[in-house]
Structures are given as structure tokens and as C-alpha cells.
Coordinates of C-alpha atoms in Angstrom, one line a residue:
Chain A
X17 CA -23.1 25.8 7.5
X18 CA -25.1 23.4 5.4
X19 CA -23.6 20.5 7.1
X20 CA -24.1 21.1 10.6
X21 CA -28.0 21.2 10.1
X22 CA -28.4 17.4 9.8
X23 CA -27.4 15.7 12.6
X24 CA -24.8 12.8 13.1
X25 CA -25.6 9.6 13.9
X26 CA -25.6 8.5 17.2
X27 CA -24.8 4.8 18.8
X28 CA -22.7 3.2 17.1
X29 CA -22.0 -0.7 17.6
X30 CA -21.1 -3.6 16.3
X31 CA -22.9 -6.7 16.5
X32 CA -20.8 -9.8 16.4
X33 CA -21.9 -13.6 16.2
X34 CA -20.3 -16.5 14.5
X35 CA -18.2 -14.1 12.7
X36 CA -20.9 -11.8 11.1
X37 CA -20.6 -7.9 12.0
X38 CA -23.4 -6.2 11.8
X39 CA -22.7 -2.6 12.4
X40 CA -25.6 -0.8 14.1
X41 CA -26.6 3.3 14.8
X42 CA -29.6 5.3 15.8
X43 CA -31.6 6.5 12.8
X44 CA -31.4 10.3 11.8
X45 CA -35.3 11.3 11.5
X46 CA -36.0 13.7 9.4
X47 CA -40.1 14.0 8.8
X48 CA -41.1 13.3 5.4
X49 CA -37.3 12.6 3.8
X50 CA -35.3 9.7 3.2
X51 CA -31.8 10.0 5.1
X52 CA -29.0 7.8 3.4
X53 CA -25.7 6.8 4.9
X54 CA -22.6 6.1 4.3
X55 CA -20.2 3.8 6.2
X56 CA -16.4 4.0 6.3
X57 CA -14.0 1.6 8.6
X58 CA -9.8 2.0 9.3
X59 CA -7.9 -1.3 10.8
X60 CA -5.3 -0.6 13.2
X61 CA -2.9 -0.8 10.6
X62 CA -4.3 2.3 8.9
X63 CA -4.5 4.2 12.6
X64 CA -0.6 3.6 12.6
X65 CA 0.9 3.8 9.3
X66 CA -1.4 6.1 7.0
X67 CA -2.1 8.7 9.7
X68 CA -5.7 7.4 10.2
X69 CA -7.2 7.2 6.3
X70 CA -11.0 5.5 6.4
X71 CA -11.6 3.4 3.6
X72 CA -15.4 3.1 2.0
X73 CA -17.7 -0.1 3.5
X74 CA -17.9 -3.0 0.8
X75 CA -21.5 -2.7 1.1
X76 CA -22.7 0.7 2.6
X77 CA -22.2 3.9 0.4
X78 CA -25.5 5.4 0.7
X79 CA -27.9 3.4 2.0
X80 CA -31.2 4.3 4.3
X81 CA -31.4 1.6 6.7
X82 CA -29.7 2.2 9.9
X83 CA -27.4 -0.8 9.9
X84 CA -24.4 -2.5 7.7
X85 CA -23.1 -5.9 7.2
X86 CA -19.2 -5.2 7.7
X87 CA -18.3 -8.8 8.0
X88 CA -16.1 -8.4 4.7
X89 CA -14.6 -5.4 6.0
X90 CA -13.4 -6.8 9.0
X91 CA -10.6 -9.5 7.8
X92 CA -7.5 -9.7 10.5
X93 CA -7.8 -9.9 13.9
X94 CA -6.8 -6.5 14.8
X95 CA -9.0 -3.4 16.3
X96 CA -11.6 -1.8 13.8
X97 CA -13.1 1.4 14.0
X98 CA -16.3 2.5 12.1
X99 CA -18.2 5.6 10.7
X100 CA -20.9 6.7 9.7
X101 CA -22.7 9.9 8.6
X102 CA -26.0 11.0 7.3
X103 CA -26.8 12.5 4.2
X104 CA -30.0 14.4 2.8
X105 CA -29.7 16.3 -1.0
X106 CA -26.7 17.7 -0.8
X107 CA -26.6 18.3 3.4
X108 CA -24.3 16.0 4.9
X109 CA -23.4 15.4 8.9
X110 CA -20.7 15.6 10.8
X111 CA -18.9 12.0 11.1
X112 CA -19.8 9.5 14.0
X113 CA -17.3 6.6 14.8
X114 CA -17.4 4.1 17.7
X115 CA -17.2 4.6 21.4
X116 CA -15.3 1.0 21.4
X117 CA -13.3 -0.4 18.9
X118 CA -13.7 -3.6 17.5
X119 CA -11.8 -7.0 16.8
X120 CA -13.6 -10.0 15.8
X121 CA -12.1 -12.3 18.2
X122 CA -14.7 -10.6 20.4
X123 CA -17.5 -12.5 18.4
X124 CA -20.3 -14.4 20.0
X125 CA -19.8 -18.2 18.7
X126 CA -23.0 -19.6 19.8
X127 CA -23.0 -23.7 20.0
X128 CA -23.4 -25.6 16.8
X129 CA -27.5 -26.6 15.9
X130 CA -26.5 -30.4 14.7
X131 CA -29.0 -32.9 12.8
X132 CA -28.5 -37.1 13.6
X133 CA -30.1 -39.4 11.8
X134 CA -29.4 -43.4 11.2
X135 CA -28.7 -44.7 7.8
X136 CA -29.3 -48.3 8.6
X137 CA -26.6 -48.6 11.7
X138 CA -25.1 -46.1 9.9
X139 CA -24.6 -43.2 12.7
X140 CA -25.0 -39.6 10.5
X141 CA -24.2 -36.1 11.2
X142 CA -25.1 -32.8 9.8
X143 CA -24.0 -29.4 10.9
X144 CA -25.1 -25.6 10.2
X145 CA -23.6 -24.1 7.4
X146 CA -21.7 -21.0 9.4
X147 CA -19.1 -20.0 7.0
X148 CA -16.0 -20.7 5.8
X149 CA -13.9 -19.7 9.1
X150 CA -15.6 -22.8 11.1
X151 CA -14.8 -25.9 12.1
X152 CA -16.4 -28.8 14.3
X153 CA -14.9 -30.3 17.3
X154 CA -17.4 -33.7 17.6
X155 CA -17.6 -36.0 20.7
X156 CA -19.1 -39.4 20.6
X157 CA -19.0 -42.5 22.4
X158 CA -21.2 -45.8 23.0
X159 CA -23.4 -45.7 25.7
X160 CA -22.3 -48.6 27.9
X161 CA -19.5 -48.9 30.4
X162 CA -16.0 -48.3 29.7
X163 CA -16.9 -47.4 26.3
X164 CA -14.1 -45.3 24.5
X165 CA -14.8 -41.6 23.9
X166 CA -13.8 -40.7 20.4
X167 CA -13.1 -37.5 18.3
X168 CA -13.7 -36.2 14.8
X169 CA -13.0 -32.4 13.3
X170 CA -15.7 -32.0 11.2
X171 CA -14.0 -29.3 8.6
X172 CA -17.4 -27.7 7.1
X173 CA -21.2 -27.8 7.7
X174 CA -24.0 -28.1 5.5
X175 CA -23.3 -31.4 4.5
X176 CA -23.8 -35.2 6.0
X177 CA -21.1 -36.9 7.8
X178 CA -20.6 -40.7 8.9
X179 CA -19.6 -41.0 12.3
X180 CA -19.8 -44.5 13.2
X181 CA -21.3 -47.8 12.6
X182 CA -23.5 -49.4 15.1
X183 CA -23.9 -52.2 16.5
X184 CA -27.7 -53.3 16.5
X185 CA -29.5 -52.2 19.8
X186 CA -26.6 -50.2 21.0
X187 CA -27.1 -46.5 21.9
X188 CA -24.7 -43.8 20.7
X189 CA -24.6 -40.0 21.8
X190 CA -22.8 -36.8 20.3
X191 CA -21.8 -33.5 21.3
X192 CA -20.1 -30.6 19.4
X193 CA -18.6 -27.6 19.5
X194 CA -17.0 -25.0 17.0
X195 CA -13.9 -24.0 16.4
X196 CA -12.5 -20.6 14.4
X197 CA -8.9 -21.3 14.3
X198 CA -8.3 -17.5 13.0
X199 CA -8.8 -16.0 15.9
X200 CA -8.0 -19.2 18.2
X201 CA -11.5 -19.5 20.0
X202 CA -14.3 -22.2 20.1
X203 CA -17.8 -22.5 21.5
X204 CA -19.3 -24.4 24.6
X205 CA -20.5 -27.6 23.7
X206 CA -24.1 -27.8 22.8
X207 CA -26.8 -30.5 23.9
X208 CA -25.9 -33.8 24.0
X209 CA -27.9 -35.8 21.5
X210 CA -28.3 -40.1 21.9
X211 CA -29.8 -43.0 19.0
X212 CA -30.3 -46.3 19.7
X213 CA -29.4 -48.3 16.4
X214 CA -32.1 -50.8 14.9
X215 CA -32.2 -54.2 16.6
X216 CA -30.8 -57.0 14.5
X217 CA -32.7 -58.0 11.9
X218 CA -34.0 -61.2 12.2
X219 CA -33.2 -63.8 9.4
X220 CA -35.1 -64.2 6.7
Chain B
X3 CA -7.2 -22.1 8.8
X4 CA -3.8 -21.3 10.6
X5 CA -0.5 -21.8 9.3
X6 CA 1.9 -22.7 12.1
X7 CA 4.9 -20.4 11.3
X8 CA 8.5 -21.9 12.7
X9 CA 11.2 -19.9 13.0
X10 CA 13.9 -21.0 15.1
X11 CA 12.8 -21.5 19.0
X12 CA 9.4 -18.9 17.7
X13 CA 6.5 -20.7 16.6
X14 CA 3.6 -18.3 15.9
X15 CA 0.2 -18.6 14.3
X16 CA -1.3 -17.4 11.0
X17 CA -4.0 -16.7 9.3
X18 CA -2.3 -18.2 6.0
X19 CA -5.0 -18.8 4.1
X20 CA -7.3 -16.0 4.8
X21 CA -4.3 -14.2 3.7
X22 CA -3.9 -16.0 0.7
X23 CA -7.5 -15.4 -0.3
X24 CA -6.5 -11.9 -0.1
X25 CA -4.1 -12.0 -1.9
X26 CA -5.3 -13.5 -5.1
X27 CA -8.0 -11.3 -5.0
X28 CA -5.6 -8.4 -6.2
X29 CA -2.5 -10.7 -7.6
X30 CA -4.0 -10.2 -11.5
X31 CA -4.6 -6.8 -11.1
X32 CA -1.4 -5.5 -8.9
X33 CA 0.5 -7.7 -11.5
X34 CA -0.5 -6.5 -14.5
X35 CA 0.5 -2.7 -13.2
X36 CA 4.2 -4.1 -13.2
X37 CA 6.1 -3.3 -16.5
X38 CA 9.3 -4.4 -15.3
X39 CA 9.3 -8.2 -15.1
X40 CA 13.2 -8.7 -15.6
X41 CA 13.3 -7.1 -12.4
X42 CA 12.9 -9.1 -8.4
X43 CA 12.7 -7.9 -5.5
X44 CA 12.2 -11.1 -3.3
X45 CA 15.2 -13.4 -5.2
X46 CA 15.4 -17.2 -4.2
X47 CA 18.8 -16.4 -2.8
X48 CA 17.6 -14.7 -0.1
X49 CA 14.0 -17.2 0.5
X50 CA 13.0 -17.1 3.9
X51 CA 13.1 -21.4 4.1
X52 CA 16.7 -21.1 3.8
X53 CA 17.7 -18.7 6.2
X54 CA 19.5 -20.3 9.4
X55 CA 16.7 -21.4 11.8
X56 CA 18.2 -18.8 14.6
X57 CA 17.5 -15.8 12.6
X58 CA 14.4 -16.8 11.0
X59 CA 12.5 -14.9 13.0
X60 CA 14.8 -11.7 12.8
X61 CA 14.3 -11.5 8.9
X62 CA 11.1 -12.6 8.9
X63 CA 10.6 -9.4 11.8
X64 CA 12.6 -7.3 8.8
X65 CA 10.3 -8.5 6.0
X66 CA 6.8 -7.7 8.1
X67 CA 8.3 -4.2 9.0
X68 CA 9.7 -3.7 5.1
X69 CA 5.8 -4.4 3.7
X70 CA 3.8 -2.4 6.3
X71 CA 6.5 0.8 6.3
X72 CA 7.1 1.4 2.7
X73 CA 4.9 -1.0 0.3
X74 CA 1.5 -1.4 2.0
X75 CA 1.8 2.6 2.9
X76 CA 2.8 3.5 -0.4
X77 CA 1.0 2.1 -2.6
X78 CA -2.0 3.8 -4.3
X79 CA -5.2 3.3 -6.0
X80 CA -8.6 4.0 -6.7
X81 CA -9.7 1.3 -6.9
X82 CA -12.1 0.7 -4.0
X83 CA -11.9 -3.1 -4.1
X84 CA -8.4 -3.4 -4.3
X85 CA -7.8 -0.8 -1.8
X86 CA -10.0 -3.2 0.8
X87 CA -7.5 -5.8 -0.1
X88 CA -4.3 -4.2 0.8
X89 CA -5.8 -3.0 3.6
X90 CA -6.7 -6.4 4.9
X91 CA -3.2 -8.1 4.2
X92 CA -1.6 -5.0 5.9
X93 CA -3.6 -5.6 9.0
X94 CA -3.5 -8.8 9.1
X95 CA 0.4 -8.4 8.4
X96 CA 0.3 -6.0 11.4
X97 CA -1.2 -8.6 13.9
X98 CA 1.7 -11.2 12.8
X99 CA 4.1 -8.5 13.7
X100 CA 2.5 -7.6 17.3
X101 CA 2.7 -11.4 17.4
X102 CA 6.7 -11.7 16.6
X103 CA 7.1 -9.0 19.2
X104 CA 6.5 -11.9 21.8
X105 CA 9.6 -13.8 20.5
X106 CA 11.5 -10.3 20.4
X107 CA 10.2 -9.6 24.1
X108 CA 11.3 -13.5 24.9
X109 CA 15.0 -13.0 23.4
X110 CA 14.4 -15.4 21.0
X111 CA 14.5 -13.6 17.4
X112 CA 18.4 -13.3 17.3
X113 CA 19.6 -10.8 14.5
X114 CA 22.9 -12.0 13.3
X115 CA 24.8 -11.5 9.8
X116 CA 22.5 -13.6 7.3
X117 CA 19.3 -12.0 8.8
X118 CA 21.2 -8.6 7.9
X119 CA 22.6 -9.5 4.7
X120 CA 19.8 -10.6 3.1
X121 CA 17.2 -7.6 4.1
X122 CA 19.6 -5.6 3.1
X123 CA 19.9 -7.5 -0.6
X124 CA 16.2 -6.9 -0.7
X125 CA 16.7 -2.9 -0.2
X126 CA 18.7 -2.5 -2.4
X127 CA 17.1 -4.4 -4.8
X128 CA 14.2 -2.5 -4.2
X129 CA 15.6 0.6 -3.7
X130 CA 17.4 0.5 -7.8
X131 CA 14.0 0.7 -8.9
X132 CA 12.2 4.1 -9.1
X133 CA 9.2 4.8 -6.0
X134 CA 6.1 3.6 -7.2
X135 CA 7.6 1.2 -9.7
X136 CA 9.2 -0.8 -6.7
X137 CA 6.3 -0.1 -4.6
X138 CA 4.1 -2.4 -7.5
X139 CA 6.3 -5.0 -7.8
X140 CA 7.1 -5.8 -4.4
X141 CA 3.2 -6.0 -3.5
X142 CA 2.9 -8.5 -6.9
X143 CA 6.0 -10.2 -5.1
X144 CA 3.8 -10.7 -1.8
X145 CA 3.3 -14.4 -4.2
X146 CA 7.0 -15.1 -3.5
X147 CA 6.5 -14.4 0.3
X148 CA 3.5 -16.0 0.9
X149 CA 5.3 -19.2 -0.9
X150 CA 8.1 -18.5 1.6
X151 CA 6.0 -19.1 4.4
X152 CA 4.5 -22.1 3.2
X153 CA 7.4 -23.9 2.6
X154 CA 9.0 -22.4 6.1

């Protein structure tokens, strides 16, 4: 049987952080060929209700690298399951599928890389660009006793936010975290990061 | 982000908008394969928002259970892209119904008379049309619901 000659792919996993799937298997080698493959995925929904169909990747009908972006594939917060199979000509493999399924509130959300800078004592702050699911959970305060901690949900990166305005000479520091409401998790806190703002200006 | 759901003494979260998104990938396309618009499914007399508080979450429980048994199941295509879709609002649809069961499990998704009533108005609304025919035009209707759980 023509199909049993090429081998399955083996090791299947997903890869998960900040909410991009990247599903990953060992290549099928087959000396001097190209092997293609082709990706399918079922939610639990279609486990339970449509006696286990598969539905085709968004990305991955016959490709040759050994790994698939599946973060469009993967849109509730239910258990996934992949897989994958090799084809060569007309041979194709038996079927692989994951030892583990997969939900993507398992995801790795790493702390948020943040930019300050001073626009005059104008206290600015610019996040990553992670992708529409995220959110930014920012802590600041004025370095100096009993100073008041403050809070501010930053609802998308990639672009500049004012956070406060300074007083001259006064030092200010920040921390941040993500949030992904959709599948009600958020990251540690990453480095705290201080300014000083300019010293009054002296009149002119 | 989430949509904070209240029905009655259950509050649950959802991924409204995600959903949404979804949704109006297909709406065009799921809409234009229904040839009966005279006909509704979903009827403002039987809107979610105006369902007594207390059994909210019982026709709410009776809507979820209604899409993922006999529309989301039923419907075909082959249309890879909108297949994706369906499949998405079906599990995501799914997770809001594993999350209902805690208010079930907690006694506190009463099923009285009005729940009943008006899921079985929708039936049989449904169920004068012919299969496939009510099968499209309750997933266009998913509009109606997804307005009923804004405004709810």
C-alpha cells in the first residue's frame, strides 16, 4: 500500500507565546525529494458534535517546512487538536495528531519590552505591538515619600502614551504588565524603569 | 475584550468581540444564502434582554444548546474560510456553555414558564421552515443574538 511507505510525522507540538501558535513536528527525510505537508485542526466542539471532522489549517495545505502558524485556527478557548501528514507525488502518510491537546490559555505571556522617554516634563510610554488580544496594566508613581501609586490600562501597543507631567527634578518610575482578557490571564511585571525630569529652567 | 454577561444571580464572561469579529466575517455571505427574508427565527418578542432576570440564564442555556445541536452541526459548505468561521463561533459558543454549567451546577439558572415558552416559540419557528433553509437563516440570525447579548 502506497501510503504506508512514507512515514508519518512524528512530534507534534505546539508552541505558544503571547498568543502566537506555532505548531511544530519532526521532518520526514526523504534523500533527494521535497516532502510537503498538510495540517488539519478540530476544536472540542467538533470532537463532540460532528463525530470528530478535522477542518484544513488557514495557512498549511502543502507546505515543506516542518512547522505552521495556527494562531488563526486557534480562536476560543477550548482544547485543540492538530494533524499533520506527509506527502511525496502521489504517496501520502498515515495521519499524526498531538500527544496533548491544546488551549491557548496555556500561552506563555512573556513581560511587556516598554520604551520611556521625556517630552519636556512630559513623562511618555511606548509599548510592543503584541496583537490585538493585549492590554497593558501600567504602574507608576513619584519617587519620594508617601507618594501615591497610580494606574493606567494601556489598551494597545505600538504607539506613544502620556503618563504624567513632572515636576522639574522629580524622579518617576514605571512598571507593566499584560493583560489578555480572553482567556483571563496576565503577565509578571517586567523591570522597573525610573527618569528624573529636567530641572527648572532658569529664567530668561 | 470580554463582555460581562448578566443573567439573573449568573454573571459569566465572554469573548464578545472576538465573537463578533467572527461573525461578520461570514454575515455577507451566510446572508446572502437566505432566500426567505419574510421569515425570523429570533423575533423581538422573545429577545433575550427582556426575559425575566431569573430565567435568563435558563434560555440563554436553551439558545447555546439550540446553535451547537442543530445549526452549527448542520450547516454545510465548502467553503474553507467560512467553514473556519463556524467552527470558531461553535467553539467558542461551546466554552460559554461549559461556563453556564457552573450557574446550572450552583442552582442558579432556574427554568420556569417564560424560559420555556419562548425556546419553544423559537422551535417552532424554526422548525416551519424546511432543514437546510432554517439551518441558514438562523446562523444569519446569530446578528439578532449577538445584539441580544449586548444589550443584556
Amino acid at each position: 500500500d502506497a501510503a504506508a511507505i512514507l512515514p508519518a510525522p512524528l512530534d507534534l507540538s505546539v508552541h505558544s507565546i503571547n498568543m502566537k501558535h506555532i505548531l511544530t513536528w519532526s521532518p520526514v527525510i526523504v534523500p533527494g525529494k521535497i516532502v510537503n505537508y498538510s495540517v488539519e485542526y478540530q476544536g472540542e466542539y467538533e470532537r463532540y458534535y460532528t463525530s470528530s471532522t478535522w477542518i484544513p489549517s488557514s495557512w498549511c495545505s502543502s507546505i515543506s517546512t516542518p512547522e505552521c502558524n495556527v494562531t488563526d485556527d486557534i480562536t476560543a478557548t477550548v482544547a485543540y487538536n492538530f494533524r499533520v501528514r506527509a506527502t511525496l507525488g502521489n504517496q501520502s502518510s498515515a495521519w499524526s495528531t498531538l500527544k496533548e491537546l491544546f488551549n491557548r490559555n496555556s500561552t506563555i505571556l512573556t513581560s511587556p519590552r516598554m520604551k520611556m522617554s521625556k517630552d519636556g516634563y512630559h513623562l511618555i510610554v511606548e509599548f510592543e505591538d503584541l496583537g490585538p488580544y493585549f492590554e497593558f496594566n501600567v504602574t507608576y508613581w513619584r519617587k519620594s515619600p508617601n507618594s501615591q501609586v497610580l494606574y493606567k490600562i494601556v489598551r494597545e501597543g505600538g504607539s506613544l502614551v502620556h503618563l504624567e507631567t513632572m515636576e522639574a527634578g522629580a524622579e518617576y518610575c514605571v512598571k507593566a504588565q499584560t493583560i489578555v482578557e480572553v482567556i483571563e490571564r496576565s503577565s509578571a511585571f517586567n523591570q522597573v524603569e525610573c527618569v528624573i525630569a529636567q530641572d527648572e529652567s532658569p529664567l530668561l | 475584550g470580554l463582555k460581562r454577561l448578566h443573567l439573573g444571580n449568573c454573571v459569566l464572561s465572554m469573548n464578545y468581540q472576538e465573537m463578533r469579529n467572527e461573525f461578520l466575517e461570514i454575515k455577507g455571505y451566510v446572508q446572502a444564502e437566505d432566500g426567505n427574508l419574510d421569515k425570523r427565527i429570533l423575533k423581538s418578542s422573545e429577545a433575550l434582554q427582556d426575559t425575566k432576570p431569573t430565567e435568563r440564564c435558563c434560555f440563554f442555556r436553551h439558545l447555546l444548546r439550540f446553535y451547537l445541536d442543530r445549526v452549527f452541526k448542520n450547516y454545510q459548505t465548502t467553503n474553507h474560510h467560512i467553514r473556519r468561521k463556524v467552527s470558531s463561533l461553535a467553539n467558542s459558543f461551546l466554552g460559554i456553555k461549559k461556563e453556564l454549567r457552573l450557574c446550572h451546577d450552583h442552582m442558579i439558572c432556574h427554568c420556569g414558564e417564560e424560559a420555556k415558552k419562548k425556546y419553544t416559540q423559537i422551535l417552532s419557528h424554526f422548525e416551519e421552515l424546511d432543514a437546510q433553509t432554517a439551518v441558514v437563516k438562523a446562523l444569519g440570525e446569530l446578528d439578532i443574538l449577538l445584539r441580544w447579548i449586548e444589550k443584556t
